[in-house]
Short mmCIF file of C-alpha atoms in Angstrom, two decimals:
data_model
loop_
_atom_site.label_atom_id
_atom_site.label_comp_id
_atom_site.label_asym_id
_atom_site.label_seq_id
_atom_site.Cartn_x
_atom_site.Cartn_y
_atom_site.Cartn_z
CA THR Y 1 -0.03 -0.20 0.15
CA LEU Y 2 0.71 3.58 -0.50
CA SER Y 3 1.53 4.71 3.30
CA GLN Y 4 3.76 1.24 3.82
CA LYS Y 5 5.82 2.57 1.19
CA GLU Y 6 5.92 5.94 2.53
CA GLU Y 7 6.91 4.35 5.56
CA SER Y 8 9.65 2.51 4.11
CA GLU Y 9 11.02 5.35 2.09
CA LYS Y 10 11.11 7.45 5.32
CA LYS Y 11 13.01 5.19 7.63
CA ASN Y 12 15.44 5.03 4.43
CA ILE Y 13 15.89 8.63 4.15
CA GLU Y 14 16.50 8.77 8.09
CA ARG Y 15 19.01 5.78 7.75
CA LEU Y 16 20.87 7.87 4.99
CA VAL Y 17 20.75 10.97 7.09
CA ALA Y 18 21.96 8.98 9.97
CA LEU Y 19 25.29 7.39 7.95
CA GLN Y 20 25.59 11.31 6.76
CA ARG Y 21 26.02 12.49 10.28
CA LEU Y 22 28.25 9.54 11.27
CA ASP Y 23 30.52 10.63 8.38
CA VAL Y 24 31.04 14.21 9.49
CA LEU Y 25 31.30 13.59 12.97
CA PHE Y 26 34.26 11.08 11.77
CA GLU Y 27 36.08 13.63 9.88
CA SER Y 28 35.63 15.91 12.90
CA VAL Y 29 36.75 13.45 14.76
CA GLU Y 30 39.90 12.78 12.47
CA LYS Y 31 40.58 16.57 12.31
CA GLU Y 32 40.98 16.97 15.94
CA ILE Y 33 42.92 13.49 16.35
CA GLU Y 34 45.48 15.24 13.71
CA ARG Y 35 45.31 18.54 15.17
CA LYS Y 36 46.36 16.51 18.70
CA PHE Y 37 49.39 14.57 17.17
CA ASN Y 38 50.71 17.44 15.27
CA SER Y 39 50.54 19.33 18.71
CA LEU Y 40 52.60 16.43 20.31
CA LEU Y 41 56.30 17.74 21.47
CA GLY Y 42 58.77 15.84 24.17
CA GLU Y 43 58.16 13.20 26.08
CA GLU Y 44 54.61 12.66 24.98
CA LEU Y 45 55.86 12.48 21.04
CA ASP Y 46 58.75 10.68 21.72
CA GLY Y 47 56.52 8.01 23.88
CA ILE Y 48 54.17 7.37 20.89
CA ILE Y 49 57.02 7.17 18.37
CA ALA Y 50 58.82 4.84 20.30
CA TYR Y 51 55.61 2.35 20.71
CA TRP Y 52 54.84 2.99 16.99
CA ILE Y 53 58.81 2.38 16.02
CA ALA Y 54 58.53 -1.23 18.22
CA GLU Y 55 55.18 -1.94 17.02
CA ALA Y 56 56.68 -1.85 13.36
CA ALA Y 57 60.00 -2.98 13.83
CA MET Y 58 58.43 -6.30 15.31
CA GLY Y 59 56.11 -6.52 12.63
CA ILE Y 60 59.02 -6.78 10.40
CA GLY Y 61 61.08 -9.09 12.66
CA GLU Y 62 64.32 -8.72 11.81
CA ASP Y 63 67.78 -7.51 13.76
CA GLN Y 64 68.09 -4.39 11.75
CA VAL Y 65 65.65 -1.64 10.99
CA GLU Y 66 65.60 1.69 9.56
CA ILE Y 67 63.19 4.32 10.49
CA VAL Y 68 62.07 7.25 8.31
CA SER Y 69 60.21 9.96 9.93
CA SER Y 70 57.42 12.33 8.32
CA LYS Y 71 58.52 15.73 7.36
CA GLU Y 72 56.97 17.40 10.41
CA LYS Y 73 58.41 15.71 13.03
CA LEU Y 74 62.48 14.37 13.60
CA VAL Y 75 62.70 11.16 15.72
CA SER Y 76 64.44 11.89 18.82
CA GLU Y 77 67.76 9.53 20.14
CA ALA Y 78 65.37 8.86 23.39
CA ALA Y 79 62.39 7.46 21.17
CA LEU Y 80 64.75 5.04 19.65
CA LEU Y 81 66.23 3.80 22.66
CA ARG Y 82 62.79 3.48 24.18
CA ALA Y 83 61.78 1.45 21.01
CA LYS Y 84 64.72 -0.42 21.71
CA ARG Y 85 63.89 -1.32 25.23
CA MET Y 86 60.58 -1.93 24.40
CA ILE Y 87 61.43 -4.51 21.92
CA LEU Y 88 63.93 -6.35 24.06
CA GLU Y 89 61.23 -6.37 26.96
CA ALA Y 90 58.56 -7.73 24.59
CA SER Y 91 60.68 -10.51 22.71
CA SER Y 92 64.51 -10.30 24.16
CA LYS Y 93 65.27 -9.46 20.76
CA ASP Y 94 67.89 -6.81 20.25
CA VAL Y 95 67.28 -4.76 17.03
CA ASP Y 96 69.71 -2.47 15.84
CA ILE Y 97 67.06 0.95 14.85
CA ARG Y 98 68.51 3.37 12.76
CA TYR Y 99 67.07 6.76 11.73
CA ILE Y 100 67.29 7.74 8.32
CA GLY Y 101 65.62 10.83 9.15
CA ARG Y 102 62.73 12.71 7.39
CA GLY Y 103 60.58 11.02 4.33
CA ASN Y 104 57.64 12.10 2.22
CA LEU Y 105 54.87 9.97 4.55
CA ASP Y 106 51.45 11.11 4.35
CA GLY Y 107 51.12 12.62 7.67
CA PHE Y 108 52.28 12.01 11.18
CA GLY Y 109 54.69 8.98 11.97
CA ILE Y 110 57.02 6.60 10.50
CA LEU Y 111 57.95 4.17 8.14
CA ALA Y 112 60.21 0.92 9.16
CA ARG Y 113 61.86 -0.89 6.76
CA ASN Y 114 64.58 -3.73 6.96
CA LYS Y 115 68.15 -3.36 5.68
CA SER Y 116 67.30 -4.05 1.97
CA GLY Y 117 64.13 -2.11 1.70
CA GLN Y 118 62.12 -5.16 0.61
CA ILE Y 119 59.71 -5.20 3.83
CA SER Y 120 58.40 -1.98 5.30
CA TYR Y 121 55.67 -1.46 8.17
CA THR Y 122 54.03 2.29 7.39
CA ASN Y 123 53.05 3.47 10.74
CA THR Y 124 51.38 6.97 10.10
CA LEU Y 125 48.52 8.56 11.61
CA PRO Y 126 46.44 8.32 8.23
CA ASN Y 127 47.26 4.78 8.28
CA ARG Y 128 46.38 4.04 11.84
CA ILE Y 129 42.87 6.00 11.62
CA LYS Y 130 42.14 3.70 8.45
CA ARG Y 131 43.14 0.48 10.57
CA TYR Y 132 41.00 1.35 13.21
CA LYS Y 133 38.04 3.07 11.54
CA LYS Y 134 35.51 0.39 12.21
CA GLU Y 135 36.38 0.79 16.14
CA ILE Y 136 36.01 4.49 15.91
CA ARG Y 137 32.76 4.70 14.12
CA LYS Y 138 31.23 2.22 16.58
CA ILE Y 139 32.26 4.87 19.55
CA ILE Y 140 30.72 7.58 17.43
CA GLN Y 141 27.75 5.70 17.12
CA GLY Y 142 27.43 4.42 20.49
CA TYR Y 143 27.93 8.20 21.67
CA GLU Y 144 25.13 9.36 19.06
CA GLU Y 145 22.63 6.71 20.22
CA ASP Y 146 23.34 7.69 23.82
CA ASN Y 147 22.53 11.25 23.14
CA ARG Y 148 19.51 10.53 21.55
CA GLU Y 149 18.35 8.33 24.43
CA SER Y 150 19.25 11.16 26.74
CA GLN Y 151 17.19 13.88 24.96
CA LYS Y 152 14.34 11.38 24.65
CA GLY Y 153 14.17 10.44 28.33
#
């Protein structure tokens, strides 16, 4: 019947509007994450970079790893030493980590590669956001649903 068709179309429009709102909110969250990461300095920056280096180096799984950073941020000696300690604690492997310098990376982060350049692991903010996009969207969606429920009650 006509009213069932109208109701179905109305629900489809509501779903589309909700999805578009999720996209807008995701973009807003993404921009805020980028702003936060680009403002990192000192110890806070070293801690995150060290973790990303350790994660990438362990992913590569070789005894020597070269690190290239994004144009915006240098990798400190402290971050390299911290990453080396993290790897040693997690895997008992002593990995030689060498900082090559700044590269042409897409956004904040690092690229790790083995000595021959055959194996690489890109740990940049845009890649990590893509990796965790589903989880971020679930959090936003949960927040939106909680917000709607609190407005009803």
